[in-house]
Short mmCIF file of C-alpha atoms in Angstrom, two decimals:
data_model
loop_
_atom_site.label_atom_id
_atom_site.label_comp_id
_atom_site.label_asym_id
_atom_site.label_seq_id
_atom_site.Cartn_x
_atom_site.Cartn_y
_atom_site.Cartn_z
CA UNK A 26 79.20 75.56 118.86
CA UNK A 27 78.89 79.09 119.80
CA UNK A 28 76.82 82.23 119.68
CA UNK A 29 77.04 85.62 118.70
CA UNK A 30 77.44 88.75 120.94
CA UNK A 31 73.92 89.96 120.96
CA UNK A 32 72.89 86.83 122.80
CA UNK A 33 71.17 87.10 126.16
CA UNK A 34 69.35 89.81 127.74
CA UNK A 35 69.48 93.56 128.11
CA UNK A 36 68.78 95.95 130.01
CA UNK A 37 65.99 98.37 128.10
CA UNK A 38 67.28 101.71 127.48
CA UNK A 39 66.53 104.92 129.51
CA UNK A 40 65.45 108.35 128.87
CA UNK A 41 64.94 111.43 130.46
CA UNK A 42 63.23 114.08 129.26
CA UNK A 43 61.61 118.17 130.59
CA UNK A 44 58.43 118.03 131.72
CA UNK A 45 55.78 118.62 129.33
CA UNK A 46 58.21 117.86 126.33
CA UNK A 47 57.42 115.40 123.68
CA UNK A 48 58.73 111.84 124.72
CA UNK A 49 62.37 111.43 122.51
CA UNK A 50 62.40 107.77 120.55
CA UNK A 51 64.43 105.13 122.35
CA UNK A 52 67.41 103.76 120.75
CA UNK A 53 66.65 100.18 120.24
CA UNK A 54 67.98 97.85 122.16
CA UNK A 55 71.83 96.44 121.75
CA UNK A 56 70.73 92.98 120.08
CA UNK A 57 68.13 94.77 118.25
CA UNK A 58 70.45 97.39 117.12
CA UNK A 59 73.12 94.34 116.15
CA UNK A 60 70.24 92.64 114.19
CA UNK A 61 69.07 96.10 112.40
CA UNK A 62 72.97 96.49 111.07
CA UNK A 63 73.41 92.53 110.19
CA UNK A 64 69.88 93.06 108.32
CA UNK A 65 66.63 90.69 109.18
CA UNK A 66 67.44 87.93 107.25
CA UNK A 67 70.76 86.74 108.20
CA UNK A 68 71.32 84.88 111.35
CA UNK A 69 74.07 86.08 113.39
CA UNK A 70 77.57 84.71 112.59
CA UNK A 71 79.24 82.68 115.92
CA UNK A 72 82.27 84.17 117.34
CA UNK A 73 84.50 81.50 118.54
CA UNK A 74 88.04 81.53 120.59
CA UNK A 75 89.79 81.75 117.31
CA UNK A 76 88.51 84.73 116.36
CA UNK A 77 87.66 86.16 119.95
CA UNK A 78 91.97 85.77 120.38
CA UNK A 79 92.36 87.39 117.02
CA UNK A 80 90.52 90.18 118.03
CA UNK A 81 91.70 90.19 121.64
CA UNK A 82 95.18 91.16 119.49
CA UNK A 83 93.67 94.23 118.25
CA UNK A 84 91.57 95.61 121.08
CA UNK A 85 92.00 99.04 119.25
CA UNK A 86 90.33 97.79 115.97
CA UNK A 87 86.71 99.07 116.62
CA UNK A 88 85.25 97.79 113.03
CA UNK A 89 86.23 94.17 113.74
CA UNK A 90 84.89 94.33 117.47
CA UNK A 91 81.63 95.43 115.73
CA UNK A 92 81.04 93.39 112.89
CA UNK A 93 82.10 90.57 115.26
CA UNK A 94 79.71 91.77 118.10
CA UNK A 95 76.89 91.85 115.53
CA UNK A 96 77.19 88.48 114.05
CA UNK A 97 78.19 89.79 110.42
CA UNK A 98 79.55 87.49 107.94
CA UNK A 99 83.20 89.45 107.21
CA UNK A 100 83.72 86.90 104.38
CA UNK A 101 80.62 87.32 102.54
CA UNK A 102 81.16 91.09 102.96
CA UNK A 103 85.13 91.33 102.47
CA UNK A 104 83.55 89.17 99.05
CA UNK A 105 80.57 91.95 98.19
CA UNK A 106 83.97 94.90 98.86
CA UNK A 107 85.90 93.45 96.46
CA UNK A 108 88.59 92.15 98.39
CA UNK A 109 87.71 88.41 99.25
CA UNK A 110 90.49 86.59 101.64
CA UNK A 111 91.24 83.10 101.35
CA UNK A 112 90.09 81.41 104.63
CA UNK A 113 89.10 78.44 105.92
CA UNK A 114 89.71 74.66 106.03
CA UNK A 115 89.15 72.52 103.12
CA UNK A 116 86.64 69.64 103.66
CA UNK A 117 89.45 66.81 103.43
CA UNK A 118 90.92 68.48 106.41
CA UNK A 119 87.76 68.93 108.40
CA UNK A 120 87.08 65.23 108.12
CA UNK A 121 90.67 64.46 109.57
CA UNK A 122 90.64 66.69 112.20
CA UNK A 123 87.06 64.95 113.42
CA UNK A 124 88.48 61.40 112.75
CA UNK A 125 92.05 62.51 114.59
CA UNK A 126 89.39 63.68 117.56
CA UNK A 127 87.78 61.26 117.89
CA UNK A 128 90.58 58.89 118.02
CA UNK A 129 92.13 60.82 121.16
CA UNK A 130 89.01 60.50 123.27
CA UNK A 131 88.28 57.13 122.32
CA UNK A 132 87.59 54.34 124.92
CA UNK A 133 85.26 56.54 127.09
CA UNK A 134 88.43 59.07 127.91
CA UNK A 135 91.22 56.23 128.53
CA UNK A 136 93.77 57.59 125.77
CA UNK A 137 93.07 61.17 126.61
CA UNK A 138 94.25 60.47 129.99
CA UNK A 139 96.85 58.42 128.30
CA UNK A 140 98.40 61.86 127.07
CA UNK A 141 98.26 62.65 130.85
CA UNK A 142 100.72 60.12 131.48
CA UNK A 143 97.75 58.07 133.32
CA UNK A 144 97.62 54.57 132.24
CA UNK A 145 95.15 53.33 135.16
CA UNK A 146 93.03 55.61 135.34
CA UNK A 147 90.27 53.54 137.36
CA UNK A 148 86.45 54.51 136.15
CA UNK A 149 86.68 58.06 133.85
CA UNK A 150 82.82 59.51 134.50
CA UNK A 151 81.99 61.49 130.85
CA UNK A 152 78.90 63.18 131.53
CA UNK A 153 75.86 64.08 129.19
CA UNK A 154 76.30 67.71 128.53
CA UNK A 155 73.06 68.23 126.34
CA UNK A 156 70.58 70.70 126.96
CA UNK A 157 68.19 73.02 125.40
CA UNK A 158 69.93 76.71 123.84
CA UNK A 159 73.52 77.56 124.69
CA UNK A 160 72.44 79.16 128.31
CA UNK A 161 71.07 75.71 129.46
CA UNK A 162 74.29 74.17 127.74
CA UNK A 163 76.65 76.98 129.88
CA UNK A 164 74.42 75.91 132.92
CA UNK A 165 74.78 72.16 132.52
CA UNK A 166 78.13 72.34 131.87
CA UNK A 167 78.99 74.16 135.05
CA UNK A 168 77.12 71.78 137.08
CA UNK A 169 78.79 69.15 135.51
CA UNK A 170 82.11 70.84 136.56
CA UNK A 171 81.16 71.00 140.11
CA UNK A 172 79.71 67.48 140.16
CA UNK A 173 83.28 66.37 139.14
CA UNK A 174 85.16 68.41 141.28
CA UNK A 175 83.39 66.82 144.19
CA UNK A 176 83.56 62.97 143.07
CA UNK A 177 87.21 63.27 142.94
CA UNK A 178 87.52 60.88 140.47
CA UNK A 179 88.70 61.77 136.47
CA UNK A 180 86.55 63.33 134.40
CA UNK A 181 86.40 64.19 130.77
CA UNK A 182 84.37 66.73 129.25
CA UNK A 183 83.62 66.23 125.48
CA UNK A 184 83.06 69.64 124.12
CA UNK A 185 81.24 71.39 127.19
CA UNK A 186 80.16 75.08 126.52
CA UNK A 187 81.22 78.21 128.34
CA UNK A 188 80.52 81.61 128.66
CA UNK A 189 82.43 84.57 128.64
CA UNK A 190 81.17 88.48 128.80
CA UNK A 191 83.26 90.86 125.93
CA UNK A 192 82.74 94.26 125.46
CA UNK A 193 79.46 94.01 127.70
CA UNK A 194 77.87 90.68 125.68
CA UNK A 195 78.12 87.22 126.49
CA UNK A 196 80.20 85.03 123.93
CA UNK A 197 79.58 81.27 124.01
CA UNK A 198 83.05 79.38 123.43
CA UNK A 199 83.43 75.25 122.94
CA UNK A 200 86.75 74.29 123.56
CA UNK A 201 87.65 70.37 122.38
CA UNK A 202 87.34 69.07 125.90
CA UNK A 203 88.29 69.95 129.28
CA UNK A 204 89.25 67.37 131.88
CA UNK A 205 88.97 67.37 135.75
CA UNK A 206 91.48 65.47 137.79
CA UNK A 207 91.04 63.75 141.00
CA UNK A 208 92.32 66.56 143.31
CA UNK A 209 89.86 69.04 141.11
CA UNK A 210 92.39 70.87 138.79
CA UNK A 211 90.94 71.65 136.00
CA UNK A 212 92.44 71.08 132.59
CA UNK A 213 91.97 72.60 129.18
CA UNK A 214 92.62 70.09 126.24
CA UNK A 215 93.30 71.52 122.47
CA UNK A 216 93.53 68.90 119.97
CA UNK A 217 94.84 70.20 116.63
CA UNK A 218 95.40 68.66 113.16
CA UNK A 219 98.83 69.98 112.72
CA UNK A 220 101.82 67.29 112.97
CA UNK A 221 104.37 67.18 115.73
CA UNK A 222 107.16 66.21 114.01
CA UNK A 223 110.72 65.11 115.31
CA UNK A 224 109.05 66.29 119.09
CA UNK A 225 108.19 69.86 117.45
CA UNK A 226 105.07 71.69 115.62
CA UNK A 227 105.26 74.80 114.11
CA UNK A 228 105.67 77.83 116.19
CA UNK A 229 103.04 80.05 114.53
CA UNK A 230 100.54 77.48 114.67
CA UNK A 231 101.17 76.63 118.19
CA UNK A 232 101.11 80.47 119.19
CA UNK A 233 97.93 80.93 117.66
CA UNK A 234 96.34 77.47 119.61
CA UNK A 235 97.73 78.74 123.15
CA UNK A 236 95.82 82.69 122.53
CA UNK A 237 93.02 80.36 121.72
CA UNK A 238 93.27 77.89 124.79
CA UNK A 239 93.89 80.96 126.51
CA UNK A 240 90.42 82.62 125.70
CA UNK A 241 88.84 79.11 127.22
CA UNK A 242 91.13 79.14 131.04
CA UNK A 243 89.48 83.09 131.04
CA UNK A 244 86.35 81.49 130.77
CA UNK A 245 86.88 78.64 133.02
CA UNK A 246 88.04 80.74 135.92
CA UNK A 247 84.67 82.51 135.86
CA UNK A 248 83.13 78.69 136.90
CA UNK A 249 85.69 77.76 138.98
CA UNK A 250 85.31 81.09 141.26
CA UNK A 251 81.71 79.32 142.39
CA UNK A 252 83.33 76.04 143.09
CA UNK A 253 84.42 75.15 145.91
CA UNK A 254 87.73 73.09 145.69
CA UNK A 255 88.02 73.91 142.03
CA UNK A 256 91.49 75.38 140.43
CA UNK A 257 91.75 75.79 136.64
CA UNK A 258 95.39 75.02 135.76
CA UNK A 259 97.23 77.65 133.43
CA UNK A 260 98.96 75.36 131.29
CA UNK A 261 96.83 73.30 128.82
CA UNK A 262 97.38 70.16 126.86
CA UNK A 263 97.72 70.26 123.19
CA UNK A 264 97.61 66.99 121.59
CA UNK A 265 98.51 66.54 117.93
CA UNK A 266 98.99 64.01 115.25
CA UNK A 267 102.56 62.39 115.58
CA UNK A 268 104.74 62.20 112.80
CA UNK A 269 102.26 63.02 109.79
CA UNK A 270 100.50 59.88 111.41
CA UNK A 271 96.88 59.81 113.08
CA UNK A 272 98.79 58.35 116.36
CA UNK A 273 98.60 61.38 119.02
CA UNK A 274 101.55 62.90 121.13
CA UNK A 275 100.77 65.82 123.57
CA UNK A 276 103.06 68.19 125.17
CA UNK A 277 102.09 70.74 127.75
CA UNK A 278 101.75 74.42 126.60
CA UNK A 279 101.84 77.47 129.87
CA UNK A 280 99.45 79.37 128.87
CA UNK A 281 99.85 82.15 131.67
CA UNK A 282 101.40 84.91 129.43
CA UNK A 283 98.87 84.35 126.79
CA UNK A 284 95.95 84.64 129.48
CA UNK A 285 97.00 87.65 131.17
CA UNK A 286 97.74 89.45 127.52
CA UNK A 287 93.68 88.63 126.18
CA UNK A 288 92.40 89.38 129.86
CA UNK A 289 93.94 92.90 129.56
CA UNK A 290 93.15 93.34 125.82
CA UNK A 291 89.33 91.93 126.16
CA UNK A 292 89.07 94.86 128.87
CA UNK A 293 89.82 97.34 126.64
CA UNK A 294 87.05 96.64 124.04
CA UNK A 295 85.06 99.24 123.53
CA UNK A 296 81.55 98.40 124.56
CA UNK A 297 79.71 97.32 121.29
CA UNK A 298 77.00 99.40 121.93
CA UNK A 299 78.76 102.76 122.23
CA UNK A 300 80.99 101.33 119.08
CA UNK A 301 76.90 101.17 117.43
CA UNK A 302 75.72 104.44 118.87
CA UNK A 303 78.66 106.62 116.95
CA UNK A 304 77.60 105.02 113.64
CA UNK A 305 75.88 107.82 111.46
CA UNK A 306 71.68 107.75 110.61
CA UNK A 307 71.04 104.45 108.19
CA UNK A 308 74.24 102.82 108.10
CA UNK A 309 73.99 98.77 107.82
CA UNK A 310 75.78 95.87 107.14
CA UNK A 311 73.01 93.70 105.30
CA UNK A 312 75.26 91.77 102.37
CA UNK A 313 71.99 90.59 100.65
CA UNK A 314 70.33 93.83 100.22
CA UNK A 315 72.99 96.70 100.30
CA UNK A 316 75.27 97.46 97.16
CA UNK A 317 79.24 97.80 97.11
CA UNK A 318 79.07 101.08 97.57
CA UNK A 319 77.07 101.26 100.31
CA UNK A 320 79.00 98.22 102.25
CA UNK A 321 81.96 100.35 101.80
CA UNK A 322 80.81 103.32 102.89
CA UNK A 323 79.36 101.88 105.78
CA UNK A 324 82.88 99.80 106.60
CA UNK A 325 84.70 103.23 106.06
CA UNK A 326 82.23 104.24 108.50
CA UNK A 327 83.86 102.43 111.91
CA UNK A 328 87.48 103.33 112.72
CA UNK A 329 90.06 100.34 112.08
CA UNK A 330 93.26 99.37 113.34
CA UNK A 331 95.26 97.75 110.75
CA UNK A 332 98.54 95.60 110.71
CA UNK A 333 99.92 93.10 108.92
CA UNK A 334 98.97 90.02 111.51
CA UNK A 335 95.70 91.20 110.64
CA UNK A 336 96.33 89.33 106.71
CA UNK A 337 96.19 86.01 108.89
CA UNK A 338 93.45 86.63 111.26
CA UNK A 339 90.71 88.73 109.46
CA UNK A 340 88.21 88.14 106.50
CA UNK A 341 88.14 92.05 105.60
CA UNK A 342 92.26 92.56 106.48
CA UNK A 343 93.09 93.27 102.07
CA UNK A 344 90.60 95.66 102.04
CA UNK A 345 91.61 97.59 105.08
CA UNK A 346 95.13 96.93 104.08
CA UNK A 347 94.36 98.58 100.24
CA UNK A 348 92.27 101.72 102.37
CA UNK A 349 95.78 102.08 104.23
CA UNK A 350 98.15 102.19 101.28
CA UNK A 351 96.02 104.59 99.38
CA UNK A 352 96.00 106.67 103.22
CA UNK A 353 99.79 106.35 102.72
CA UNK A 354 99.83 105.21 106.28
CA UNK A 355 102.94 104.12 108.13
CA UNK A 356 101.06 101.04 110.09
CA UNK A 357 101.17 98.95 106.53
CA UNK A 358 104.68 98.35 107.91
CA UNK A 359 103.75 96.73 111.11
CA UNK A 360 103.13 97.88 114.55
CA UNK A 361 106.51 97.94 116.02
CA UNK A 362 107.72 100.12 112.76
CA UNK A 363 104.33 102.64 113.95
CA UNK A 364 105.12 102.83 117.26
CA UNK A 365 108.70 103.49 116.74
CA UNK A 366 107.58 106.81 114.01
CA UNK A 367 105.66 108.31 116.68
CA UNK A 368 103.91 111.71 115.18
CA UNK A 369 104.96 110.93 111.73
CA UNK A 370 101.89 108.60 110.46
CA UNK A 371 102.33 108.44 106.70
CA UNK A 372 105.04 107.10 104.60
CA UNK A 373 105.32 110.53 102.63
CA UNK A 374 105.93 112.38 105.78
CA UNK A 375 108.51 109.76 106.83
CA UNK A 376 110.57 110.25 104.22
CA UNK A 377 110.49 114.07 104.07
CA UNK A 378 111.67 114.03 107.66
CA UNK A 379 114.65 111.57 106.55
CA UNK A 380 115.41 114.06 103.79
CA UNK A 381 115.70 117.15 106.10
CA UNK A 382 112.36 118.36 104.24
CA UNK A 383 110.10 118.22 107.68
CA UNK A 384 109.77 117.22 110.95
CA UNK A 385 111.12 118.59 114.16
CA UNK A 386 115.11 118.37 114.08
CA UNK A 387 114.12 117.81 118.03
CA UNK A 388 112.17 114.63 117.91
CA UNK A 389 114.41 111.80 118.64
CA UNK A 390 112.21 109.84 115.20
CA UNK A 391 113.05 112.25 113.01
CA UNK A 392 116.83 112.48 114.08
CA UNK A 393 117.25 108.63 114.25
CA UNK A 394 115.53 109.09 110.21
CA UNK A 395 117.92 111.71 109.37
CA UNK A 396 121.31 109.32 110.97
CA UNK A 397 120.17 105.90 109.24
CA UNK A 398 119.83 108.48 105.88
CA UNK A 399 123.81 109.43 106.73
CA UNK A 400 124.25 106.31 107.20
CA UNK A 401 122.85 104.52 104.37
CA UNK A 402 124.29 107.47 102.06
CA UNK A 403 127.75 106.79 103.37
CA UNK A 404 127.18 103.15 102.85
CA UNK A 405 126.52 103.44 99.23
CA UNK A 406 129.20 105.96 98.76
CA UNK A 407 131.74 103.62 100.04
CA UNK A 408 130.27 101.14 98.02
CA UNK A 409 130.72 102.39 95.28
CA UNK A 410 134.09 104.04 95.41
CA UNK A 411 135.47 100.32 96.43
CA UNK A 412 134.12 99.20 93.22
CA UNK A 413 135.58 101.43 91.09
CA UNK A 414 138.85 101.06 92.68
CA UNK A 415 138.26 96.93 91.86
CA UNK A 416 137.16 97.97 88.30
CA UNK A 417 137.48 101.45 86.68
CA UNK A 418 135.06 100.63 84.19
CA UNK A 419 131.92 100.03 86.11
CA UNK A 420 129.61 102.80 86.46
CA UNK A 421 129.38 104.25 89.74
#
């Protein structure tokens, strides 16, 4: 369970104004503004770690951090644009991955801790987490951490709810359990459906689980600091199916790299608010009530920040992918190819630099352009006078 970013209070805004002049409107307020641009009647959309890592990737994509920020359904609009994306899990898998779940925290804890490598555990305490909204669940949860911490005795946490402030908004995040040891470390566990097989999963998927167990250690440390005793350890345990079989193996992923990669990115959001405030007069996001056009011209409205790892991360990544080829721009080829063209930020004026056609003979892109076009010409010249020399016959 989670919540969207215009959860929790705000501050109202201020104004100032001459004396004697007419009082200016107020901008509403940030979740008021959020709501206005998701449109009355649909709820906000949760933002969990998954997509809160996926975004953490792209700090510099300011229409994802909004319609994230405001709740927005990206598939249902990404659907409305024209350029639907294929996610999500299929129902067969959603009912494994619960079953597979509930098998590793079965016996009140005792084959979690298993994983751990602790067969006696002695009594495992698995407190009642309920409570009323997600800021009495955050609350509850917290105290539950500090109760453990002090028992010094093992204690699993079945889904326990966090908090963690991004771009100036709280975001509620539920990771699969977290577990606190006798001497109070504190342990983030990510169970996944995917199969360990032969003592290995696959890479990609793993990456993608360790930016997500990452998001949840950032969140922990922010409970931990008002705990006394309390250390949140930086490498987490991922536990997976072994084998294609429901029996679970875990291995221990360090997720330090990962953590202090989204802590850096997540502080250089752009507040949502100031993201909302550069929006022109009437623009809105409401899929039930505004045509194509107008959803487009409102996307085209916020700056993006396309690459390719966007296709696996993001509902609306063909349709910013289809804006960039027809912008002929050079980040369609990835982020290390853009950073590596510096000035040059279209395809057209890539090539014409290659060709000796533009571009500053000085800048070191445009001479390493012009040397791989040597080189490839030479290449192909060689090539193809080796050819004919094999056989006179075929055409150069």
């Amino acid at each position: 369970m989670s919540a969207s970013l215009d959860s929790g209070p705000t501050p109202p805004p201020q104004t100032t104004r001459r004396p004697g002049a007419s009082p200016a409107p107020a901008k509403p307020r940030t979740p008021g503004r959020l709501a206005e641009l998701r449109g009355p009647g649909n709820p906000p959309r949760p933002l969990d770690a998954r997509a809160l890592a996926a975004l953490a990737a792209n700090p510099g994509c300011r229409r994802r951090a909004l319609l994230d920020g405001a709740g927005i359904d990206k598939s249902a609009l990404a659907a409305k644009l024209g350029s639907p994306a294929p996610f999500g899990q299929s129902q067969f898998a959603i009912v494994r991955g619960n079953s597979f779940e509930a098998k590793v925290k079965a016996d009140g804890g005792r084959e979690l801790l298993r994983l751990f490598g602790v067969e006696e555990p002695g009594e495992v305490s698995v407190p009642d987490l309920t409570a009323a909204g997600p800021s009495g669940r955050v609350a509850r949860t917290a105290l539950a951490l500090r109760e453990a911490t002090g028992a010094g005795t093992w204690t699993l946490l079945d889904h326990p709810l966090l908090a963690l402030e991004v771009a100036g908004s709280p975001v509620y995040l539920e990771p699969d359990a977290v577990v606190v040891r006798p001497d109070g470390v504190w342990t983030v566990v990510e169970i996944k459906s995917f199969p360990t097989v032969d003592g290995s999963a696959d890479a990609a998927k793993v990456g993608a689980a360790a930016r997500q167990a990452a998001v949840y250690v950032l969140a922990l440390e922010r409970v931990a600091a008002a705990a006394e005793g309390a250390r949140v350890a930086h490498s987490v345990l991922l536990v997976c199916p072994k084998d294609f079989s429901n029996v679970p193996t875990a291995s221990v992923v360090d997720v330090r790299k990962q953590r202090s990669v989204t802590r850096r990115q997540l502080a250089r959001l752009t507040r949502i608010d100031e993201i909302a405030d550069a929006l022109p007069e009437g623009v809105g996001f409401d899929v039930t009530e505004r045509s194509a056009e107008e959803l487009t011209a409102a996307v085209e409205s916020v700056p993006h920040q396309y690459a390719p790892e966007c296709l696996a991360s993001c509902e609306l990544a063909f349709h910013c992918r289809s804006r960039s080829r027809e912008a002929d721009a050079v980040e369609t080829l990835g982020r290390s190819v853009r950073g590596e063209l510096g000035g040059l930020t279209t395809v057209g004026a890539v090539l014409a630099a290659a060709r000796g056609e533009a571009g500053d003979p000085e800048d070191p892109a445009v001479a390493a352009l012009r040397r791989a076009r040597a080189l490839r010409a030479e290449a192909l010249a060689s090539a193809s006078a080796r050819a004919s020399r094999e056989d006179p016959e075929c055409p150069r």
